[in-house]
mmCIF file of C-alpha atoms and ligand atoms in Angstrom:
data_model
loop_
_atom_site.group_PDB
_atom_site.id
_atom_site.type_symbol
_atom_site.label_atom_id
_atom_site.label_comp_id
_atom_site.label_asym_id
_atom_site.label_seq_id
_atom_site.Cartn_x
_atom_site.Cartn_y
_atom_site.Cartn_z
ATOM 1 C CA MET A 1 132.081 123.564 91.315
ATOM 2 C CA SER A 2 130.562 121.570 88.493
ATOM 3 C CA SER A 3 132.961 119.031 86.998
ATOM 4 C CA THR A 4 133.425 118.832 83.222
ATOM 5 C CA PRO A 5 130.413 117.042 81.736
ATOM 6 C CA ASP A 6 131.179 113.583 80.421
ATOM 7 C CA ILE A 7 130.832 112.562 76.791
ATOM 8 C CA VAL A 8 127.324 111.159 77.045
ATOM 9 C CA THR A 9 126.034 114.380 78.596
ATOM 10 C CA VAL A 10 127.761 116.356 75.870
ATOM 11 C CA VAL A 11 126.355 114.110 73.132
ATOM 12 C CA LEU A 12 122.815 114.498 74.447
ATOM 13 C CA ARG A 13 123.039 118.174 75.286
ATOM 14 C CA THR A 14 125.035 119.454 72.322
ATOM 15 C CA PRO A 15 124.724 116.834 69.613
ATOM 16 C CA ASP A 16 127.271 116.459 66.826
ATOM 17 C CA ARG A 17 125.004 117.748 64.054
ATOM 18 C CA GLN A 18 127.419 116.608 61.366
ATOM 19 C CA LEU A 19 127.420 113.036 62.653
ATOM 20 C CA ASP A 20 123.621 113.178 62.971
ATOM 21 C CA ALA A 21 123.330 114.281 59.346
ATOM 22 C CA THR A 22 125.840 111.704 58.056
ATOM 23 C CA LEU A 23 124.093 108.807 59.749
ATOM 24 C CA ARG A 24 120.483 109.967 59.468
ATOM 25 C CA PRO A 25 118.351 107.337 57.696
ATOM 26 C CA SER A 26 116.913 108.662 54.463
ATOM 27 C CA LEU A 27 114.529 105.750 53.857
ATOM 28 C CA TRP A 28 111.757 104.339 56.033
ATOM 29 C CA ASP A 29 113.376 100.910 55.828
ATOM 30 C CA GLU A 30 116.504 102.304 57.447
ATOM 31 C CA TYR A 31 114.513 103.854 60.292
ATOM 32 C CA VAL A 32 114.741 101.090 62.868
ATOM 33 C CA GLY A 33 112.052 100.350 65.487
ATOM 34 C CA GLN A 34 109.211 102.666 66.587
ATOM 35 C CA SER A 35 106.934 100.576 64.376
ATOM 36 C CA HIS A 36 103.763 101.976 65.921
ATOM 37 C CA VAL A 37 104.753 105.522 64.975
ATOM 38 C CA LYS A 38 106.121 104.503 61.583
ATOM 39 C CA ASN A 39 103.000 102.574 60.577
ATOM 40 C CA ASN A 40 100.621 105.331 61.629
ATOM 41 C CA VAL A 41 102.567 108.113 59.970
ATOM 42 C CA GLN A 42 103.000 106.148 56.764
ATOM 43 C CA VAL A 43 99.229 105.597 56.515
ATOM 44 C CA LEU A 44 98.622 109.296 57.137
ATOM 45 C CA LEU A 45 101.076 110.264 54.390
ATOM 46 C CA GLU A 46 99.928 107.693 51.840
ATOM 47 C CA ALA A 47 96.264 108.612 52.353
ATOM 48 C CA ALA A 48 97.025 112.296 51.846
ATOM 49 C CA LYS A 49 99.084 111.536 48.744
ATOM 50 C CA LYS A 50 96.178 109.561 47.269
ATOM 51 C CA ARG A 51 93.811 112.429 47.923
ATOM 52 C CA ASN A 52 96.378 114.878 46.590
ATOM 53 C CA ASP A 53 96.020 116.779 49.814
ATOM 54 C CA MET A 54 98.291 117.923 52.658
ATOM 55 C CA PRO A 55 98.304 115.538 55.660
ATOM 56 C CA GLU A 56 97.143 116.822 59.029
ATOM 57 C CA HIS A 57 99.771 118.182 61.412
ATOM 58 C CA VAL A 58 101.754 115.774 63.606
ATOM 59 C CA LEU A 59 103.771 116.018 66.804
ATOM 60 C CA PHE A 60 106.659 113.765 67.877
ATOM 61 C CA TYR A 61 107.849 113.740 71.452
ATOM 62 C CA GLY A 62 110.438 111.827 73.407
ATOM 63 C CA PRO A 63 113.909 112.147 74.937
ATOM 64 C CA PRO A 64 116.851 113.651 73.019
ATOM 65 C CA GLY A 65 118.384 111.588 70.208
ATOM 66 C CA VAL A 66 115.569 109.076 69.645
ATOM 67 C CA GLY A 67 114.692 110.070 66.081
ATOM 68 C CA LYS A 68 112.198 112.973 66.074
ATOM 69 C CA THR A 69 114.081 115.164 63.597
ATOM 70 C CA THR A 70 114.812 112.102 61.482
ATOM 71 C CA LEU A 71 111.069 111.447 61.219
ATOM 72 C CA ALA A 72 110.448 115.021 60.071
ATOM 73 C CA HIS A 73 112.982 114.465 57.269
ATOM 74 C CA LEU A 74 111.295 111.192 56.313
ATOM 75 C CA VAL A 75 107.881 112.884 56.217
ATOM 76 C CA ALA A 76 109.248 115.525 53.842
ATOM 77 C CA SER A 77 111.007 113.027 51.579
ATOM 78 C CA THR A 78 107.932 110.779 51.405
ATOM 79 C CA LEU A 79 105.823 113.710 50.282
ATOM 80 C CA GLU A 80 108.674 114.997 48.107
ATOM 81 C CA ALA A 81 108.037 118.290 49.847
ATOM 82 C CA PRO A 82 110.434 121.078 50.826
ATOM 83 C CA LEU A 83 111.352 121.023 54.536
ATOM 84 C CA ARG A 84 111.563 124.320 56.410
ATOM 85 C CA ASN A 85 113.372 123.936 59.729
ATOM 86 C CA THR A 86 112.925 126.210 62.695
ATOM 87 C CA SER A 87 112.559 126.011 66.460
ATOM 88 C CA GLY A 88 110.354 127.318 69.243
ATOM 89 C CA VAL A 89 113.028 129.697 70.570
ATOM 90 C CA ALA A 90 113.746 131.133 67.126
ATOM 91 C CA ILE A 91 110.158 132.386 66.687
ATOM 92 C CA GLU A 92 110.171 135.228 69.171
ATOM 93 C CA ARG A 93 107.926 137.865 67.663
ATOM 94 C CA PRO A 94 104.707 137.652 65.598
ATOM 95 C CA GLY A 95 106.698 139.043 62.667
ATOM 96 C CA ASP A 96 109.062 136.039 62.828
ATOM 97 C CA LEU A 97 106.162 133.623 62.446
ATOM 98 C CA ALA A 98 104.531 135.704 59.733
ATOM 99 C CA ALA A 99 107.803 135.779 57.766
ATOM 100 C CA ILE A 100 108.196 132.014 57.982
ATOM 101 C CA LEU A 101 104.614 131.150 57.095
ATOM 102 C CA THR A 102 104.175 133.603 54.241
ATOM 103 C CA ASN A 103 107.459 132.518 52.662
ATOM 104 C CA LEU A 104 106.688 128.802 52.651
ATOM 105 C CA GLU A 105 106.596 127.134 49.274
ATOM 106 C CA PRO A 106 103.106 125.639 48.787
ATOM 107 C CA GLY A 107 103.034 122.036 50.029
ATOM 108 C CA SER A 108 105.984 122.503 52.434
ATOM 109 C CA ILE A 109 106.674 120.736 55.684
ATOM 110 C CA LEU A 110 107.250 123.216 58.491
ATOM 111 C CA PHE A 111 109.333 121.557 61.201
ATOM 112 C CA ILE A 112 109.271 123.349 64.554
ATOM 113 C CA ASP A 113 111.729 121.732 66.944
ATOM 114 C CA GLU A 114 111.291 122.188 70.711
ATOM 115 C CA ILE A 115 107.839 123.545 69.939
ATOM 116 C CA HIS A 116 106.981 123.805 73.660
ATOM 117 C CA GLN A 117 109.141 126.926 73.709
ATOM 118 C CA LEU A 118 106.708 128.953 71.628
ATOM 119 C CA SER A 119 105.193 131.801 73.612
ATOM 120 C CA ARG A 120 101.417 131.969 74.163
ATOM 121 C CA LYS A 121 101.200 134.955 71.873
ATOM 122 C CA ILE A 122 102.850 133.077 69.009
ATOM 123 C CA GLU A 123 100.753 129.983 69.717
ATOM 124 C CA GLU A 124 97.565 131.985 69.398
ATOM 125 C CA LEU A 125 98.720 133.395 66.090
ATOM 126 C CA LEU A 126 99.528 129.894 64.919
ATOM 127 C CA TYR A 127 96.065 128.404 65.649
ATOM 128 C CA PRO A 128 94.175 129.938 62.685
ATOM 129 C CA ALA A 129 97.177 129.155 60.475
ATOM 130 C CA LEU A 130 96.928 125.486 61.441
ATOM 131 C CA GLU A 131 93.157 125.245 61.262
ATOM 132 C CA SER A 132 92.175 127.348 58.313
ATOM 133 C CA GLY A 133 95.438 128.319 56.649
ATOM 134 C CA VAL A 134 95.103 131.997 57.457
ATOM 135 C CA LEU A 135 97.168 134.459 59.427
ATOM 136 C CA ASP A 136 95.691 137.472 61.177
ATOM 137 C CA ILE A 137 98.105 140.359 60.988
ATOM 138 C CA VAL A 138 97.580 143.624 62.833
ATOM 139 C CA LEU A 139 98.593 146.625 60.771
ATOM 140 C CA GLY A 140 99.220 149.995 62.409
ATOM 141 C CA LYS A 141 98.917 150.963 66.056
ATOM 142 C CA GLY A 142 96.351 152.484 68.402
ATOM 143 C CA PRO A 143 92.836 153.378 67.235
ATOM 144 C CA SER A 144 93.784 153.140 63.550
ATOM 145 C CA ALA A 145 95.082 149.575 63.902
ATOM 146 C CA ARG A 146 93.297 147.016 61.738
ATOM 147 C CA THR A 147 93.531 143.272 61.273
ATOM 148 C CA VAL A 148 94.231 141.831 57.874
ATOM 149 C CA GLU A 149 93.638 138.165 57.133
ATOM 150 C CA LEU A 150 96.350 136.637 54.957
ATOM 151 C CA THR A 151 95.772 133.352 53.157
ATOM 152 C CA LEU A 152 98.813 131.109 53.576
ATOM 153 C CA PRO A 153 100.333 128.535 51.250
ATOM 154 C CA ALA A 154 99.231 124.993 52.194
ATOM 155 C CA PHE A 155 101.656 123.406 54.649
ATOM 156 C CA MET A 156 101.966 120.561 57.125
ATOM 157 C CA LEU A 157 103.361 121.281 60.578
ATOM 158 C CA VAL A 158 105.633 118.687 62.139
ATOM 159 C CA GLY A 159 106.320 119.590 65.753
ATOM 160 C CA ALA A 160 108.910 117.969 67.998
ATOM 161 C CA THR A 161 109.549 118.290 71.694
ATOM 162 C CA THR A 162 111.446 116.687 74.543
ATOM 163 C CA ARG A 163 109.015 118.330 77.006
ATOM 164 C CA VAL A 164 105.511 117.382 76.000
ATOM 165 C CA ALA A 165 104.112 118.236 79.439
ATOM 166 C CA GLN A 166 104.965 121.869 78.760
ATOM 167 C CA LEU A 167 102.868 121.995 75.614
ATOM 168 C CA SER A 168 99.585 123.837 76.059
ATOM 169 C CA GLY A 169 96.379 121.808 75.665
ATOM 170 C CA PRO A 170 95.064 123.967 72.808
ATOM 171 C CA LEU A 171 98.274 123.579 70.795
ATOM 172 C CA ARG A 172 98.383 119.841 71.397
ATOM 173 C CA SER A 173 94.833 119.475 70.142
ATOM 174 C CA ARG A 174 95.786 121.035 66.785
ATOM 175 C CA PHE A 175 97.848 117.991 65.767
ATOM 176 C CA GLY A 176 95.035 116.205 63.964
ATOM 177 C CA GLY A 177 97.445 113.756 62.322
ATOM 178 C CA GLY A 178 98.521 112.442 65.716
ATOM 179 C CA VAL A 179 100.687 113.021 68.775
ATOM 180 C CA TYR A 180 103.334 110.301 68.798
ATOM 181 C CA GLN A 181 105.580 109.262 71.626
ATOM 182 C CA LEU A 182 108.983 107.899 70.639
ATOM 183 C CA ASP A 183 110.244 105.248 73.007
ATOM 184 C CA PHE A 184 113.724 104.260 73.994
ATOM 185 C CA TYR A 185 115.170 101.512 71.765
ATOM 186 C CA SER A 186 115.633 97.814 72.462
ATOM 187 C CA ASP A 187 119.129 96.350 72.325
ATOM 188 C CA GLU A 188 118.173 94.522 69.149
ATOM 189 C CA ASP A 189 117.126 97.749 67.427
ATOM 190 C CA LEU A 190 120.282 99.500 68.589
ATOM 191 C CA ARG A 191 122.391 96.695 67.180
ATOM 192 C CA ALA A 192 120.699 97.145 63.802
ATOM 193 C CA ILE A 193 121.347 100.903 63.947
ATOM 194 C CA ILE A 194 125.017 100.437 64.891
ATOM 195 C CA LYS A 195 125.535 97.870 62.129
ATOM 196 C CA ARG A 196 124.151 100.263 59.548
ATOM 197 C CA SER A 197 126.177 103.182 60.919
ATOM 198 C CA ALA A 198 129.359 101.089 60.855
ATOM 199 C CA LYS A 199 128.673 100.342 57.196
ATOM 200 C CA VAL A 200 128.081 104.010 56.376
ATOM 201 C CA LEU A 201 131.338 104.935 58.174
ATOM 202 C CA GLY A 202 133.180 102.145 56.348
ATOM 203 C CA LEU A 203 133.977 100.241 59.542
ATOM 204 C CA ASP A 204 134.361 96.562 60.035
ATOM 205 C CA ALA A 205 132.563 96.090 63.370
ATOM 206 C CA PRO A 206 132.201 92.483 64.528
ATOM 207 C CA SER A 207 128.909 91.581 66.204
ATOM 208 C CA THR A 208 130.640 91.265 69.608
ATOM 209 C CA VAL A 209 131.627 94.934 69.351
ATOM 210 C CA VAL A 210 128.194 95.950 68.083
ATOM 211 C CA GLU A 211 126.617 94.205 71.100
ATOM 212 C CA LYS A 212 128.917 95.955 73.563
ATOM 213 C CA ILE A 213 128.234 99.375 72.103
ATOM 214 C CA ALA A 214 124.478 98.713 71.981
ATOM 215 C CA SER A 215 124.309 97.801 75.657
ATOM 216 C CA ARG A 216 126.171 100.994 76.607
ATOM 217 C CA SER A 217 124.088 103.339 74.458
ATOM 218 C CA ARG A 218 121.370 104.307 76.939
ATOM 219 C CA ALA A 219 118.738 102.910 74.569
ATOM 220 C CA THR A 220 119.363 105.963 72.365
ATOM 221 C CA PRO A 221 120.441 105.903 68.692
ATOM 222 C CA ARG A 222 122.388 109.173 68.907
ATOM 223 C CA VAL A 223 124.457 107.852 71.812
ATOM 224 C CA ALA A 224 125.015 104.574 69.933
ATOM 225 C CA ASN A 225 126.344 106.421 66.889
ATOM 226 C CA ALA A 226 128.531 108.743 68.935
ATOM 227 C CA LEU A 227 129.951 105.859 70.922
ATOM 228 C CA LEU A 228 130.695 103.899 67.754
ATOM 229 C CA LYS A 229 132.583 106.896 66.409
ATOM 230 C CA ARG A 230 134.525 107.404 69.652
ATOM 231 C CA VAL A 231 135.456 103.742 69.913
ATOM 232 C CA ARG A 232 136.599 103.861 66.290
ATOM 233 C CA ASP A 233 138.777 106.903 67.118
ATOM 234 C CA TYR A 234 140.228 105.073 70.105
ATOM 235 C CA ALA A 235 141.068 102.011 68.014
ATOM 236 C CA GLU A 236 142.676 104.178 65.330
ATOM 237 C CA VAL A 237 144.806 106.115 67.795
ATOM 238 C CA HIS A 238 146.013 102.882 69.375
ATOM 239 C CA GLU A 239 146.419 101.277 65.964
ATOM 240 C CA LYS A 240 144.191 98.404 66.947
ATOM 241 C CA GLU A 241 141.323 96.487 65.381
ATOM 242 C CA LEU A 242 137.775 97.022 66.639
ATOM 243 C CA THR A 243 137.522 94.205 69.191
ATOM 244 C CA PRO A 244 135.420 93.812 72.365
ATOM 245 C CA GLU A 245 138.608 94.364 74.422
ATOM 246 C CA VAL A 246 139.342 97.635 72.632
ATOM 247 C CA CYS A 247 135.710 98.614 73.150
ATOM 248 C CA ASP A 248 136.009 97.898 76.898
ATOM 249 C CA ALA A 249 139.233 99.885 77.156
ATOM 250 C CA ALA A 250 137.682 102.833 75.310
ATOM 251 C CA CYS A 251 134.565 102.792 77.509
ATOM 252 C CA LEU A 252 136.754 102.659 80.609
ATOM 253 C CA LEU A 253 138.588 105.735 79.374
ATOM 254 C CA PHE A 254 135.276 107.524 78.662
ATOM 255 C CA GLY A 255 133.940 106.546 82.097
ATOM 256 C CA ILE A 256 131.018 104.594 80.615
ATOM 257 C CA ASP A 257 130.005 101.526 82.594
ATOM 258 C CA PRO A 258 128.337 98.350 81.223
ATOM 259 C CA LEU A 259 124.874 99.898 81.670
ATOM 260 C CA GLY A 260 125.889 103.013 79.765
ATOM 261 C CA LEU A 261 125.972 105.135 82.918
ATOM 262 C CA THR A 262 128.656 107.762 83.407
ATOM 263 C CA LYS A 263 130.168 109.676 86.281
ATOM 264 C CA ASP A 264 127.470 112.334 85.868
ATOM 265 C CA ASP A 265 124.742 109.712 86.397
ATOM 266 C CA ARG A 266 126.552 108.283 89.406
ATOM 267 C CA ARG A 267 126.997 111.779 90.834
ATOM 268 C CA TYR A 268 123.254 112.325 90.423
ATOM 269 C CA LEU A 269 122.392 109.051 92.198
ATOM 270 C CA GLN A 270 124.994 109.595 94.928
ATOM 271 C CA THR A 271 123.728 113.132 95.572
ATOM 272 C CA LEU A 272 120.148 111.890 95.787
ATOM 273 C CA GLN A 273 121.247 109.253 98.282
ATOM 274 C CA ASP A 274 123.685 111.265 100.424
ATOM 275 C CA GLY A 275 122.421 114.814 100.079
ATOM 276 C CA PHE A 276 118.691 114.070 100.191
ATOM 277 C CA LYS A 277 118.553 110.778 102.089
ATOM 278 C CA GLY A 278 117.228 109.085 98.951
ATOM 279 C CA GLY A 279 114.493 111.702 98.409
ATOM 280 C CA PRO A 280 111.963 112.883 97.697
ATOM 281 C CA ALA A 281 114.057 115.703 96.290
ATOM 282 C CA GLY A 282 112.714 118.530 94.145
ATOM 283 C CA VAL A 283 114.357 118.904 90.746
ATOM 284 C CA ARG A 284 115.496 122.444 91.520
ATOM 285 C CA ALA A 285 117.150 121.456 94.776
ATOM 286 C CA LEU A 286 118.865 118.536 93.055
ATOM 287 C CA ALA A 287 119.977 120.726 90.184
ATOM 288 C CA SER A 288 121.428 123.255 92.571
ATOM 289 C CA ALA A 289 123.290 120.567 94.531
ATOM 290 C CA LEU A 290 124.710 119.224 91.263
ATOM 291 C CA HIS A 291 125.510 122.695 89.850
ATOM 292 C CA GLU A 292 123.432 121.832 86.813
ATOM 293 C CA ASP A 293 120.393 123.442 85.292
ATOM 294 C CA PRO A 294 117.036 121.745 85.982
ATOM 295 C CA ASP A 295 116.425 121.296 82.272
ATOM 296 C CA THR A 296 119.542 119.139 81.859
ATOM 297 C CA ILE A 297 118.595 117.138 84.935
ATOM 298 C CA GLU A 298 115.129 116.427 83.560
ATOM 299 C CA ASN A 299 116.068 115.855 79.914
ATOM 300 C CA VAL A 300 119.520 114.358 79.957
ATOM 301 C CA TYR A 301 120.020 112.479 83.225
ATOM 302 C CA GLU A 302 116.612 111.400 84.355
ATOM 303 C CA PRO A 303 114.884 109.715 81.386
ATOM 304 C CA TYR A 304 117.372 106.835 81.292
ATOM 305 C CA LEU A 305 117.622 106.522 85.091
ATOM 306 C CA LEU A 306 113.826 106.285 85.175
ATOM 307 C CA ARG A 307 113.892 103.642 82.479
ATOM 308 C CA LEU A 308 116.426 101.602 84.467
ATOM 309 C CA GLY A 309 114.136 101.947 87.482
ATOM 310 C CA PHE A 310 116.923 103.585 89.532
ATOM 311 C CA ILE A 311 114.746 106.581 90.386
ATOM 312 C CA GLU A 312 111.056 107.407 90.544
ATOM 313 C CA ARG A 313 109.323 110.723 90.058
ATOM 314 C CA SER A 314 106.628 111.520 92.599
ATOM 315 C CA SER A 315 104.605 114.676 93.131
ATOM 316 C CA ARG A 316 106.989 115.520 95.998
ATOM 317 C CA GLY A 317 110.159 114.957 93.973
ATOM 318 C CA ARG A 318 112.674 112.342 92.913
ATOM 319 C CA ILE A 319 113.143 109.152 94.910
ATOM 320 C CA LEU A 320 116.047 106.712 94.776
ATOM 321 C CA THR A 321 114.658 103.175 94.393
ATOM 322 C CA ASP A 322 116.063 100.008 95.941
ATOM 323 C CA THR A 323 117.463 99.083 92.523
ATOM 324 C CA GLY A 324 119.199 102.449 92.418
ATOM 325 C CA ARG A 325 120.653 101.892 95.906
ATOM 326 C CA SER A 326 121.927 98.428 94.928
ATOM 327 C CA TYR A 327 123.599 99.907 91.848
ATOM 328 C CA LEU A 328 125.445 102.442 94.020
ATOM 329 C CA LYS A 329 126.662 99.647 96.301
ATOM 330 C CA SER A 330 127.932 97.546 93.387
HETATM 331 N N1 ATP B 1 114.940 104.910 64.299
HETATM 332 C C1 ATP B 1 116.203 105.202 63.934
HETATM 333 N N2 ATP B 1 116.873 104.363 63.107
HETATM 334 C C2 ATP B 1 118.145 104.633 62.750
HETATM 335 N N3 ATP B 1 118.842 105.700 63.197
HETATM 336 C C3 ATP B 1 118.229 106.551 64.019
HETATM 337 C C4 ATP B 1 116.876 106.365 64.420
HETATM 338 N N4 ATP B 1 116.517 107.367 65.237
HETATM 339 C C5 ATP B 1 117.584 108.163 65.340
HETATM 340 N N5 ATP B 1 118.626 107.681 64.627
HETATM 341 C C6 ATP B 1 119.982 108.245 64.552
HETATM 342 O O1 ATP B 1 120.179 109.082 65.677
HETATM 343 C C7 ATP B 1 120.497 110.419 65.268
HETATM 344 C C8 ATP B 1 119.733 111.368 66.164
HETATM 345 O O2 ATP B 1 118.358 111.333 65.816
HETATM 346 P P1 ATP B 1 117.452 112.659 65.745
HETATM 347 O O3 ATP B 1 118.299 113.846 65.426
HETATM 348 O O4 ATP B 1 116.320 112.366 64.834
HETATM 349 O O5 ATP B 1 116.962 112.723 67.246
HETATM 350 P P2 ATP B 1 115.948 113.765 67.943
HETATM 351 O O6 ATP B 1 114.911 112.936 68.623
HETATM 352 O O7 ATP B 1 115.501 114.759 66.947
HETATM 353 O O8 ATP B 1 116.882 114.445 69.048
HETATM 354 P P3 ATP B 1 116.749 115.919 69.725
HETATM 355 O O9 ATP B 1 115.656 115.836 70.730
HETATM 356 O O10 ATP B 1 118.086 116.139 70.384
HETATM 357 O O11 ATP B 1 116.492 116.903 68.636
HETATM 358 C C9 ATP B 1 120.117 110.493 63.790
HETATM 359 O O12 ATP B 1 120.994 111.260 63.058
HETATM 360 C C10 ATP B 1 120.200 109.063 63.308
HETATM 361 O O13 ATP B 1 121.479 108.812 62.806
HETATM 362 MG MG1 MG B 2 115.887 116.788 66.847
#
């Protein structure tokens, strides 16, 4: 039986969209870190604005909660362009794509989240739309079927994915404006994000509390914001000030350790050690032993464990490292 997922897993798997929207930076200056991506995208946008042209399409990839959707919003606001949001799973049939593209306001940003989930058929329909701004639509069936070429309103595609390896080569090559990897955040950047979020939420968070939350946030802004909110709730319920001690007590209750790891992470590491003798273990076998789906294993648990150096991915599967073993002993 799978145990109830802990709060970090929930935050990463089913984000609090309202909290995301409340705390989402609306200015480039508020978007902390990722300077390589920021600088490149800003040049792309400014150059296009000067030419009075649409920028080339861009793709952002990286683990959940690191700021991909936020960047799409910033792109749209910089260009003062309407943002049309959709996702790879939502575009099932050619008609779905045709409806979206033909209804775009000229100069729009089309944001396709989890773009790796587009089917091949949809991808192929998308290529001419991205390259030459046309859509080939087949009218009728059988021998009388004919293809009509529709000219589309000008648009810029912003794609986002947590699974860049699953993106087809041809689709990837259509992002002429760049394919940008978003990294995990440094503690310093997380502290800046938490400070700003505390201000937006009207909280008085001393730097000792900000530091504690930052170091438990799995290098991920969304986790940092969610943790800040949960610690605030805890302090309110116990009618206490936000202090490092209250923060520790709250994290203890949530099962979050000083590295930001939770019981789900420890269960993963323990299973890899005990059930698979430290690996290599295939992701499917691990997922089945943990009663989880492989997607959650790969997207929610593993990115941060890899970053900590607790596991390695090899062609034969996942391996528990010496650092990972030492953590389990501690
Ligand atoms: N660079 C940043 N600076 C400040 N806040 C950030 C930054 N990146 C993300 N955030 C905060 O984290 C929240 C989650 O970010 P966002 O929704 O952009 O992540 P995502 O990469 O799109 O995640 P997912 O893969 O789950 O869609 C945002 O609402 C915002 O408050
Ligand atoms: Mg997103």
